[in-house]
Each structure stands twice: as C-alpha cells, then as structure tokens.
Coordinates of C-alpha atoms and ligand atoms in Angstrom, one line a residue:
M1 CA 17.9 -13.3 35.2
A2 CA 15.5 -15.6 34.0
N3 CA 15.6 -19.1 32.1
I4 CA 13.7 -18.5 28.8
A5 CA 12.8 -21.1 26.1
V6 CA 12.3 -19.7 22.6
I7 CA 10.4 -21.9 20.1
G8 CA 11.5 -21.5 16.3
C9 CA 15.0 -20.1 15.8
G10 CA 14.2 -18.1 12.4
Y11 CA 14.6 -14.7 11.8
V12 CA 12.4 -13.9 14.9
G13 CA 13.3 -16.5 16.9
L14 CA 17.0 -16.4 16.6
G15 CA 16.8 -12.6 16.9
T16 CA 15.0 -12.6 19.9
A17 CA 17.2 -15.6 21.7
S18 CA 20.5 -14.0 20.9
V19 CA 19.3 -10.6 22.3
F20 CA 17.8 -12.1 25.5
A21 CA 21.2 -13.8 26.0
E22 CA 22.9 -10.7 25.4
F23 CA 20.9 -9.1 28.1
G24 CA 21.9 -11.8 30.3
H25 CA 19.4 -14.6 30.5
T26 CA 19.7 -17.9 29.9
V27 CA 18.2 -18.8 26.8
V28 CA 17.6 -22.6 25.2
G29 CA 16.5 -21.9 21.3
V30 CA 14.1 -24.9 20.4
D31 CA 13.7 -25.8 16.5
N32 CA 12.6 -28.8 14.8
D33 CA 15.1 -28.4 12.0
E34 CA 18.0 -30.5 12.9
A35 CA 20.5 -29.1 10.4
K36 CA 19.8 -25.6 11.5
V37 CA 20.3 -26.4 15.1
A38 CA 23.4 -28.4 14.4
R39 CA 24.8 -25.1 12.6
L40 CA 23.7 -23.1 15.4
R41 CA 25.6 -24.9 18.1
D42 CA 28.5 -24.7 15.6
G43 CA 28.0 -20.7 15.8
D44 CA 27.2 -20.6 12.1
C45 CA 24.4 -18.3 11.5
P46 CA 21.8 -19.3 8.9
I47 CA 20.6 -16.2 8.3
F48 CA 22.0 -13.1 6.7
E49 CA 21.4 -10.2 9.6
P50 CA 23.6 -7.8 10.2
G51 CA 25.4 -8.1 13.7
L52 CA 23.6 -11.3 14.7
Q53 CA 26.6 -13.8 13.8
E54 CA 28.5 -11.9 16.2
M55 CA 25.6 -11.6 19.2
L56 CA 25.3 -15.5 18.3
H57 CA 29.0 -16.0 19.3
R58 CA 28.9 -14.1 22.2
G59 CA 25.8 -15.9 23.7
L60 CA 27.3 -19.4 22.9
H61 CA 30.6 -18.4 24.4
A62 CA 29.2 -16.9 27.3
G63 CA 27.1 -20.6 28.0
R64 CA 24.2 -18.4 28.0
L65 CA 22.8 -19.4 24.7
S66 CA 22.3 -23.2 23.6
F67 CA 20.0 -24.7 21.1
T68 CA 18.0 -28.3 20.8
T69 CA 15.4 -30.1 19.0
E70 CA 14.4 -31.1 22.4
Y71 CA 11.1 -29.5 23.9
A72 CA 11.7 -31.2 27.2
D73 CA 15.5 -29.7 27.7
A74 CA 14.3 -26.0 27.1
V75 CA 10.5 -26.0 28.3
Q76 CA 10.7 -27.8 31.7
T77 CA 13.2 -25.5 33.2
A78 CA 12.0 -22.2 31.5
E79 CA 10.1 -19.5 33.5
F80 CA 9.3 -17.6 29.9
V81 CA 8.5 -19.8 26.8
F82 CA 8.4 -17.6 23.6
I83 CA 6.6 -18.8 20.6
C84 CA 8.3 -17.8 17.2
V85 CA 7.5 -20.3 14.8
S86 CA 6.3 -18.9 11.2
T87 CA 2.6 -18.2 10.4
P88 CA 2.7 -18.3 6.8
C89 CA -0.4 -17.3 4.6
A90 CA -2.7 -20.3 4.3
P91 CA -4.8 -21.0 1.2
H92 CA -7.8 -18.8 2.4
G93 CA -5.5 -15.9 2.6
G94 CA -5.6 -16.0 6.6
A95 CA -2.8 -17.3 8.7
D96 CA -1.6 -20.7 8.6
M97 CA -1.4 -21.7 12.4
Q98 CA -0.5 -25.1 12.0
Y99 CA 3.0 -24.3 13.7
V100 CA 1.7 -22.5 16.3
R101 CA -0.5 -25.5 17.0
Q102 CA 2.1 -27.6 17.0
A103 CA 4.4 -25.9 19.0
A104 CA 1.6 -24.9 21.8
R105 CA 0.9 -29.0 22.1
S106 CA 4.5 -29.5 22.2
I107 CA 5.1 -26.8 25.1
G108 CA 2.0 -28.1 27.0
R109 CA 3.4 -31.6 27.6
Q110 CA 6.2 -30.0 29.1
L111 CA 5.0 -27.7 31.3
A112 CA 6.5 -27.9 34.9
P113 CA 4.0 -28.7 37.6
E114 CA 5.5 -26.9 40.4
R115 CA 5.8 -23.4 39.3
R116 CA 3.9 -21.0 37.0
T117 CA 5.2 -20.8 33.2
I118 CA 4.5 -17.6 30.9
I119 CA 4.1 -18.5 27.4
V120 CA 4.5 -15.7 25.2
N121 CA 3.2 -15.0 21.7
K122 CA 5.8 -13.1 19.8
S123 CA 5.1 -15.0 16.2
T124 CA 2.3 -12.5 14.4
M125 CA -0.9 -14.3 15.1
P126 CA -4.4 -13.4 14.4
P127 CA -6.7 -12.2 17.0
G128 CA -8.1 -14.9 19.5
S129 CA -5.0 -16.8 18.9
G130 CA -3.9 -15.9 22.8
D131 CA -7.2 -18.0 23.5
L132 CA -6.2 -20.6 21.2
V133 CA -2.8 -21.1 22.7
G134 CA -4.2 -21.1 26.0
A135 CA -6.8 -23.7 25.1
L136 CA -4.0 -26.1 23.5
L137 CA -1.4 -25.8 26.3
G138 CA -4.7 -26.4 28.8
E139 CA -5.4 -29.9 26.9
E140 CA -1.9 -31.1 26.8
A141 CA -0.2 -30.2 30.3
D142 CA -0.3 -32.0 33.4
P143 CA -3.5 -30.7 35.4
R144 CA -1.2 -29.3 38.1
A145 CA 0.7 -26.9 35.6
R146 CA -0.1 -23.4 36.0
F147 CA 0.5 -21.1 33.1
A148 CA -0.6 -17.6 31.5
V149 CA -0.4 -16.7 27.9
V150 CA 1.1 -13.1 27.2
A151 CA 1.0 -11.6 23.2
N152 CA 4.3 -9.8 22.6
P153 CA 4.1 -9.0 19.2
E154 CA 7.7 -8.3 17.4
F155 CA 8.1 -5.5 15.3
L156 CA 11.9 -5.7 13.9
R157 CA 12.6 -5.0 10.5
E158 CA 14.6 -7.7 8.6
G159 CA 18.4 -6.0 7.8
S160 CA 18.3 -4.0 11.1
A161 CA 16.7 -6.6 13.2
V162 CA 19.0 -6.6 16.0
R163 CA 19.3 -2.8 16.3
D164 CA 15.5 -2.6 16.4
M165 CA 15.6 -5.6 19.0
L166 CA 17.8 -3.5 21.1
E167 CA 16.2 -0.2 20.9
P168 CA 12.6 -0.8 20.2
D169 CA 10.0 2.0 19.5
R170 CA 7.7 0.3 21.9
I171 CA 7.2 -2.8 23.6
V172 CA 3.4 -4.1 23.4
L173 CA 2.4 -6.8 25.9
G174 CA -1.2 -8.1 25.7
A175 CA -2.7 -10.4 28.3
A176 CA -5.6 -11.3 30.6
D177 CA -3.3 -11.2 33.7
C178 CA -1.6 -8.0 33.6
S179 CA 1.2 -9.3 36.4
A180 CA 1.9 -11.8 33.6
A181 CA 2.4 -9.0 31.2
E182 CA 4.4 -6.9 33.9
S183 CA 6.8 -10.0 34.3
V184 CA 7.6 -10.3 30.6
A185 CA 8.3 -6.3 30.4
A186 CA 10.8 -7.2 33.1
L187 CA 12.8 -9.3 30.8
Y188 CA 13.8 -6.3 29.0
P189 CA 16.0 -4.0 30.3
A190 CA 15.2 -0.4 31.3
T191 CA 14.7 1.6 28.1
D192 CA 13.0 4.4 26.7
A193 CA 10.8 2.8 24.8
P194 CA 7.2 3.1 26.3
V195 CA 5.6 -0.4 27.2
V196 CA 1.7 -0.7 26.0
I197 CA -0.2 -3.1 28.1
T198 CA -3.5 -4.1 26.5
D199 CA -5.9 -7.3 26.7
L200 CA -4.6 -10.2 24.3
R201 CA -6.6 -9.3 21.4
T202 CA -6.0 -5.7 21.1
A203 CA -2.1 -6.3 21.3
E204 CA -2.7 -9.1 18.2
I205 CA -4.4 -6.1 16.5
I206 CA -1.8 -3.7 17.2
K207 CA 0.7 -5.8 14.9
Y208 CA -1.6 -6.2 12.3
A209 CA -2.8 -2.6 12.0
A210 CA 0.8 -1.4 12.3
N211 CA 1.7 -3.7 9.2
A212 CA -1.3 -2.6 7.5
F213 CA -0.8 1.0 8.2
L214 CA 2.7 0.7 6.8
T215 CA 1.8 -1.1 3.4
T216 CA -0.9 1.5 3.3
R217 CA 1.5 4.2 3.0
I218 CA 3.5 2.4 0.6
S219 CA 0.7 1.7 -1.8
F220 CA -0.3 5.2 -1.7
I221 CA 2.6 6.8 -2.6
N222 CA 2.8 4.5 -5.5
E223 CA -0.2 5.3 -6.5
I224 CA 0.7 8.8 -6.4
A225 CA 3.8 7.6 -8.3
Q226 CA 1.5 6.3 -11.4
I227 CA 0.0 10.2 -11.2
C228 CA 3.1 12.0 -11.1
E229 CA 4.3 9.7 -14.0
A230 CA 1.4 10.6 -16.3
L231 CA 1.7 14.1 -15.6
G232 CA 5.2 14.5 -15.6
A233 CA 5.6 15.3 -11.9
D234 CA 8.5 14.3 -9.6
V235 CA 7.0 11.7 -6.8
R236 CA 10.3 11.9 -4.7
H237 CA 9.7 15.7 -4.5
V238 CA 5.7 15.2 -3.7
A239 CA 7.0 12.4 -0.8
H240 CA 9.5 15.1 0.6
G241 CA 6.5 18.0 0.1
I242 CA 4.0 16.0 2.3
G243 CA 6.6 14.0 4.3
L244 CA 7.5 17.6 6.2
D245 CA 4.1 18.0 7.6
K246 CA 4.3 16.7 11.1
R247 CA 0.6 15.0 10.7
I248 CA 2.2 12.9 7.9
G249 CA 6.1 12.3 8.5
P250 CA 8.5 11.0 6.2
H251 CA 8.7 7.4 6.5
F252 CA 7.7 4.6 4.2
L253 CA 7.0 7.4 1.4
N254 CA 9.6 5.9 -1.1
A255 CA 7.6 5.2 -4.5
G256 CA 9.0 1.8 -6.3
I257 CA 7.6 -1.8 -7.2
G258 CA 5.8 -2.4 -4.1
F259 CA 6.4 -4.5 -0.9
G260 CA 7.2 -8.0 -0.4
G261 CA 9.0 -9.8 2.4
S262 CA 7.6 -12.4 4.9
C263 CA 5.2 -10.1 6.7
F264 CA 3.7 -7.4 5.0
P265 CA 1.9 -9.2 2.2
K266 CA 0.9 -12.0 4.4
D267 CA -0.4 -10.0 7.2
A268 CA -1.9 -7.7 5.1
Q269 CA -3.7 -10.5 3.5
A270 CA -4.4 -12.2 6.8
L271 CA -6.0 -9.2 8.2
E272 CA -8.3 -8.5 5.4
Y273 CA -9.2 -12.2 5.7
I274 CA -10.1 -11.3 9.3
G275 CA -12.3 -8.6 8.5
A276 CA -14.0 -10.3 6.0
V277 CA -14.8 -13.0 8.3
A278 CA -15.9 -10.8 10.9
N279 CA -18.1 -9.1 8.0
C280 CA -16.4 -6.1 8.0
Y281 CA -15.7 -5.2 4.4
P282 CA -12.1 -4.4 4.2
R283 CA -11.9 -2.0 1.0
L284 CA -8.6 -0.3 2.0
L285 CA -6.5 -3.3 2.8
R286 CA -8.1 -4.8 -0.5
S287 CA -6.7 -1.6 -2.8
V288 CA -3.6 -1.8 -1.0
L289 CA -3.0 -5.6 -2.1
E290 CA -4.3 -4.5 -5.5
I291 CA -2.0 -1.7 -5.8
N292 CA 0.9 -3.7 -4.7
R293 CA 0.6 -6.3 -7.2
D294 CA 0.2 -3.6 -9.8
S295 CA 3.6 -1.9 -8.9
R296 CA 5.4 -5.2 -9.6
R297 CA 4.0 -5.7 -13.1
S298 CA 4.5 -1.9 -14.0
L299 CA 8.1 -2.3 -13.9
V300 CA 8.0 -5.4 -16.5
S301 CA 5.4 -3.4 -18.8
K302 CA 7.7 -0.5 -18.7
L303 CA 10.7 -2.6 -19.7
D304 CA 8.4 -4.1 -22.5
R305 CA 7.7 -0.5 -23.9
M306 CA 11.3 0.7 -23.6
L307 CA 12.8 -2.6 -25.5
G308 CA 9.7 -2.7 -27.9
G309 CA 9.0 -6.0 -26.7
L310 CA 10.8 -8.6 -24.3
D311 CA 10.7 -11.6 -26.6
G312 CA 14.2 -12.9 -27.3
R313 CA 15.6 -9.8 -25.2
T314 CA 18.3 -10.5 -22.4
V315 CA 17.6 -8.5 -19.1
A316 CA 20.0 -7.8 -16.1
V317 CA 17.9 -8.1 -12.7
W318 CA 19.9 -6.5 -10.1
G319 CA 18.7 -7.4 -6.7
L320 CA 16.8 -10.3 -6.0
A321 CA 15.9 -10.2 -1.8
F322 CA 12.9 -8.4 -0.9
K323 CA 14.7 -5.6 0.4
P324 CA 18.3 -5.0 1.1
N325 CA 20.6 -5.9 3.9
T326 CA 18.9 -9.3 4.0
D327 CA 18.8 -12.6 2.1
D328 CA 15.1 -13.4 2.5
L329 CA 13.3 -13.8 -0.9
R330 CA 9.9 -14.5 0.7
E331 CA 7.4 -12.9 -1.5
A332 CA 10.2 -10.9 -2.9
P333 CA 8.9 -8.8 -5.7
A334 CA 11.9 -10.1 -7.9
L335 CA 10.7 -13.7 -8.2
D336 CA 7.4 -12.4 -10.0
I337 CA 9.4 -10.1 -12.0
I338 CA 11.6 -12.5 -13.5
R339 CA 8.5 -15.3 -13.9
E340 CA 7.1 -12.5 -15.8
M341 CA 9.9 -11.6 -18.0
I342 CA 10.7 -15.5 -18.7
A343 CA 6.9 -15.8 -19.6
C344 CA 7.3 -12.7 -22.3
G345 CA 10.3 -14.7 -23.6
A346 CA 13.0 -12.7 -22.0
R347 CA 16.3 -14.2 -20.9
V348 CA 17.5 -13.1 -17.2
R349 CA 20.9 -12.6 -15.8
A350 CA 20.4 -12.1 -11.9
Y351 CA 22.5 -10.8 -9.3
D352 CA 22.0 -10.2 -5.9
P353 CA 24.9 -9.6 -2.8
A354 CA 23.2 -11.7 -0.3
A355 CA 20.6 -13.8 -1.6
M356 CA 22.2 -15.9 -4.6
D357 CA 22.5 -19.2 -2.8
A358 CA 18.6 -18.9 -1.8
A359 CA 18.0 -17.7 -5.2
R360 CA 19.4 -20.8 -7.0
Q361 CA 16.5 -23.0 -5.3
L362 CA 13.8 -20.8 -6.4
L363 CA 14.5 -19.4 -9.7
P364 CA 14.2 -21.5 -13.0
P365 CA 17.5 -23.0 -14.3
S366 CA 17.7 -20.9 -17.2
V367 CA 18.6 -17.7 -15.3
A368 CA 22.1 -17.1 -15.4
M369 CA 23.3 -16.3 -11.8
C370 CA 26.3 -13.6 -11.9
S371 CA 29.0 -13.0 -9.4
D372 CA 28.2 -9.2 -9.5
A373 CA 26.4 -6.3 -11.4
Y374 CA 28.7 -5.9 -13.8
E375 CA 28.7 -9.6 -15.0
A376 CA 24.7 -9.5 -15.0
A377 CA 24.9 -6.5 -17.4
E378 CA 27.4 -8.0 -19.9
G379 CA 25.8 -8.3 -23.2
A380 CA 22.1 -7.6 -21.8
D381 CA 19.5 -5.2 -23.4
A382 CA 18.8 -3.6 -20.2
V383 CA 18.9 -3.7 -16.4
A384 CA 15.9 -3.9 -14.0
L385 CA 17.0 -2.6 -10.7
V386 CA 14.7 -4.4 -8.3
T387 CA 16.4 -4.1 -4.8
E388 CA 18.0 -0.9 -3.6
W389 CA 21.4 -2.6 -2.2
N390 CA 24.1 0.4 -1.4
E391 CA 26.4 -1.1 -3.4
F392 CA 24.2 -0.5 -6.9
R393 CA 24.7 3.2 -5.7
G394 CA 28.5 3.0 -6.1
L395 CA 28.8 1.0 -9.3
D396 CA 31.0 2.5 -12.5
L397 CA 27.7 3.2 -14.6
V398 CA 30.3 4.0 -17.7
R399 CA 31.1 0.7 -17.4
V400 CA 28.1 -0.8 -17.1
R401 CA 26.9 1.2 -19.9
E402 CA 29.9 -0.2 -22.3
L403 CA 29.0 -3.7 -21.0
L404 CA 25.2 -3.5 -21.9
R405 CA 24.1 -4.1 -25.5
R406 CA 21.7 -1.3 -25.1
P407 CA 22.0 1.4 -22.4
V408 CA 18.5 1.0 -20.9
L409 CA 18.1 1.1 -17.3
V410 CA 14.8 0.7 -15.4
D411 CA 15.3 1.8 -11.8
G412 CA 12.3 0.2 -9.8
R413 CA 13.5 1.9 -6.5
N414 CA 14.6 5.5 -7.6
V415 CA 18.0 4.9 -7.1
Y416 CA 19.7 6.9 -9.6
D417 CA 19.2 10.5 -10.9
A418 CA 17.4 10.6 -14.2
H419 CA 19.4 13.7 -15.2
E420 CA 22.7 12.0 -14.4
M421 CA 21.8 8.9 -16.2
A422 CA 20.8 10.6 -19.3
A423 CA 24.0 12.5 -19.2
L424 CA 25.8 9.1 -19.2
G425 CA 23.9 8.4 -22.0
F426 CA 21.3 6.0 -20.8
T427 CA 17.7 5.8 -21.5
Y428 CA 16.6 5.6 -17.9
R429 CA 13.0 5.3 -16.4
G430 CA 12.5 5.5 -12.4
V431 CA 9.3 5.3 -10.5
G432 CA 7.2 8.4 -10.9
V433 CA 9.9 10.7 -11.9
P434 CA 9.9 12.7 -14.9
V435 CA 11.7 11.3 -18.4
V436 CA 15.0 13.0 -19.0
E437 CA 15.8 12.0 -22.5
S438 CA 19.4 11.1 -23.6
I439 CA 21.0 12.1 -26.8
E440 CA 20.3 8.2 -27.8
D441 CA 16.8 8.4 -26.7
R442 CA 16.2 11.5 -29.3
T443 CA 17.3 9.2 -32.3
D444 CA 15.8 5.8 -30.9
E445 CA 12.5 5.2 -31.7
A446 CA 12.4 2.2 -29.3
A447 CA 13.3 4.2 -26.4
G448 CA 9.4 3.9 -25.4
A449 CA 9.1 8.0 -25.1
H450 CA 7.0 9.1 -22.5
V451 CA 4.7 12.3 -23.1
P452 CA 3.1 13.5 -19.9
V453 CA -0.5 13.8 -20.1
A454 CA -1.0 17.6 -22.0
V455 CA -3.1 20.6 -20.2
G456 CA -5.8 20.0 -22.9
Q457 CA -6.4 16.6 -21.9
L458 CA -6.7 17.5 -18.4
A459 CA -9.8 19.4 -19.1
L460 CA -8.4 22.3 -17.1
Ligands
NAD21 P1 11.2 -18.5 9.9 O1 10.3 -19.3 8.9 O2 12.5 -17.5 9.5 O3 11.5 -19.3 11.5 C1 10.5 -20.1 12.1 C2 11.3 -21.3 12.5 O4 10.4 -22.1 13.1 C3 12.0 -22.2 11.6 O5 13.4 -22.2 11.7 C4 11.3 -23.5 11.6 O6 11.8 -24.4 11.5 C5 10.8 -23.5 13.1 N1 9.6 -24.2 13.4 C6 8.3 -24.3 13.0 N2 7.6 -25.2 13.1 C7 8.1 -25.6 14.7 C8 7.7 -26.1 15.5 N3 6.9 -26.8 15.9 N4 8.7 -26.0 16.8 C9 9.9 -25.9 16.4 N5 10.5 -25.1 15.6 C10 9.5 -25.0 14.7 O7 10.0 -17.3 10.5 P2 10.5 -15.6 11.0 O8 10.5 -14.8 9.8 O9 11.2 -15.8 12.1 O10 8.9 -15.5 11.5 C11 8.2 -15.9 12.6 C12 7.1 -15.4 13.2 O11 7.2 -13.8 13.7 C13 6.0 -15.3 12.2 O12 4.5 -15.1 12.5 C14 6.0 -13.8 11.4 O13 5.1 -13.4 11.0 C15 6.9 -12.9 12.9 N6 7.3 -11.8 12.3 C16 8.6 -11.8 11.3 C17 9.3 -11.0 11.3 C18 10.4 -10.7 10.1 O14 10.8 -9.8 9.8 N7 10.7 -11.8 9.5 C19 8.9 -9.5 12.1 C20 8.1 -9.6 12.9 C21 7.1 -10.5 13.0

C-alpha cells in the first residue's frame, strides 16, 4: 500500500482521495480552502455525490484518510502526488492553468530529496502540461530530488463519480518513463479495466478527445431533433433506431437542451482553442458549441411562442443543476435559461432537489426559490423542465395542472410522454417530438400551434 497526497479536494480530488483510501492506501488531501478542509476533517462532505459521504467517513474512521491545508504535511511523505485542482476556462477559451502552476510549484518545494516521487496529473490539462509541470517542479525542487510526471486523466461523471472511480472503463496513463506509469497503474486494484499506457501528450489528448466526442454526439442528436421537430418526426425513435446499430451504440443520444457542467463546455472550448493555436481549423468543435448554445435558447423561444410572449408571465423552472444527482451548477443550462427569461420580462419560480443553496448565490434575488416542484408551479403560467431529476417523473401531474394558471409545460429533457400529457390537458412540447394537441390546445390560439413542414414544401 502506498502513501498518496491529493492536491485539490473538489469533485475529482475528494473522490480520488476517498477511493484510494477505500483501496487501502494512506491518503492526505490538501486544499487551500480552509473552510473546506475543516468540513472534511469533521466528515462533512461539501459536495453532493451519491456514496461519497459514506466513503469519506469510512476513510476517516479507518485513519487512512486525512486533510490539511499544508503541502509539507502531505507531500514530504508521499510516494505519489495527484494534482486535482481546477482548470477552468480562461478568457481566451483555453484552459486556465494558474491553479496547476501554483500546485506544481508548491509540490516542488516539498519534494523529498531521499527518494523518487511520482507526480500524477489528474486534472484535465492541455497537451504539453506534463512537460510544464515537470519544468515547474524542477525549478522549485531540491536539486537532489528525483521525480517523474505521469498523466492519468479522470473520466468520472458527476452523479455517479464513486461508481465510475471504483469501476472505470479504462485507466489511461501517459509518461515519458513507462515504469512510472506502471507504478501508478499498480495503485488501482486488479480490475477488468484495460490500462492504456502512452506518452504524455497522447494521454492528455485522449481526455479532451473523449469529451469532444461525447459533446459531438449530444449536439448531433440535438440537430437531428430540430429537423424532427420541423418535420413532425420523433427524435427518440430516431435515436433508438440508429443506436441499435453496433457501430453507433445507444449512449449520449438523448435530445434535449444541450450539455453543461464543469467539463464538457470548457473542454470542448479548450480543444477548439488548442486546435486553433496549432493551426488546425477545428470546424466540427465550433459547430458543436454553437448548436449547444442554440439548444438552450430554443427552450426559451418555444416557451415565448407558447405563451404569446414572456413579458409579465411567471415560469416555474424545474431543475437547476447541470444534470441530475449533483448540486453542481457550473455552466448549468438553467442559469442561462433563467437569465434569458428574466431579460424577456418573465418572473421565475425555481426548484431543484439538490442545488438550491448553490443556486441562491448565483441567481438574481428576484427568482423565487421554492421548496418543491409543486410550490414552484403554484400560480405559474408555465413549467419549464430543465434537469431530468427522477423525482420529476413521479409527480402528481393532475395536481401540477391544477396549481398552474395555464397548463403549459415545456420539457427540455423529454421526460414525459406527449400523448399522456395531452390526455391530462397539458399544452406540452418536448424536444424533437411530435406535438400532440390537448382539447385546450384546439381552442387556445396562444397554444403556439406547431404545424410540420408540408410535403409540398419539401420539394419531393
Ligand atoms: P473543483 O473546483 O471542484 O475542485 C478543485 C479544488 O482545488 C478546490 O477545492 C480548490 O479549492 C482546490 N485548489 C485550487 N487551487 C489549489 C492549490 N493551488 N492548492 C490546493 N488546492 C487548490 O474542480 P473539479 O470538478 O474537482 O475538477 C478538477 C479537475 O478535474 C479539472 O481539471 C476538471 O476539468 C477535471 N475533471 C473534472 C470532472 C468533474 O466531473 N468535475 C471529471 C473529470 C475531470
């Protein structure tokens, strides 16, 4: 078993530290946020992530997991130091490496001269970062200190981070020195997951390419959804029909209002930037990002059409986190959508099962923060479902209809069935699904009647 230091105790770092402690290693988590470290020492998990709180407790009670703000406490005794600090989007669109630089210098100053330390880049870092971290360590370290840098990008999904870390699809390791990569591989218990060992830059690009591919699938199906919507076809069946092709597969083909979160938008943007700087014109990535921006806007314009304008209307927004099972609001579509609704003159009543505390800090004070989906719907002119939390699937929709001033529901994630919603008396619109009119729609001129493109217009 090894001594491990983990620098940065956010979604990735805390997960990494807790999982390595669960594997039996001795782990010290370092974070420069004193309040966060104090909470972690008390066993209070600062983020919502299924299973993480329990794992944190087990690690603390077993004495294998501890937290500090001091690099010296953690790095001097560590054989492996994982860098898990944030790499947000810089104003130029590339990754902001200031936290990585700070961490690398702080690690360098504490490297023990008497033995070799392996520094592992787990944060998502642009190609060339392994060399950068190595250079910064070299500038700061005692000249006798020996170290190697390994890239070990993280592929966890928020909401299922613990499971993803315990059962990864693959472990990617990049290093100039293959033996260093093999030592990092040995930290993970024997799993069926293939271990892919490459050079540093290749491993760094694998992470960006994986996220770029997933975002491409999302924007692809959202573009197909628009076409389906215009032609009266059903994108859910299209996705099913193409996903059964083994060359395509079913994943990441749910049409909706696009991707958000701390990774997909910034990583697609960063790869676009890297490509542009390297004189490779990244056309596909630019389109992926453009479609994603439009997907968010389309929910607001749909609602605007259905309500005959948003000025003076009240809208209930269900779901704020960028996806279910997390409280993470970074790049959450809901934030853009709410801001745009407010700019159009709407009042917003918002509810999310996990992200209310974080949302209070980010949303304008005019947004009414509600204690559940029903309270949000009370007296509203429409509901906009933005995040597909499971709890929204089990709601009493008859009660919701009665609470609303008008039974209008725009479903940004295709959670509900258009026929069932029409039967319940809702004016309902999903994404890329045919419109089913309710009895009220037929008599309501402001229902935003949607007529598919006629055969004649298709020039067949
Ligand atoms: P985060 O913002 O949740 O956590 C980063 C932590 O690092 C914070 O607690 C911060 O206080 C701390 N920190 C910053 N600078 C520090 C320093 N110099 N020394 C010590 N602590 C410092 O970020 P995250 O979501 O965990 O992401 C970390 C990295 O992992 C990013 O590069 C991200 O792209 C990548 N990643 C994230 C996910 C995800 O789902 N969140 C998945 C895969 C990869």
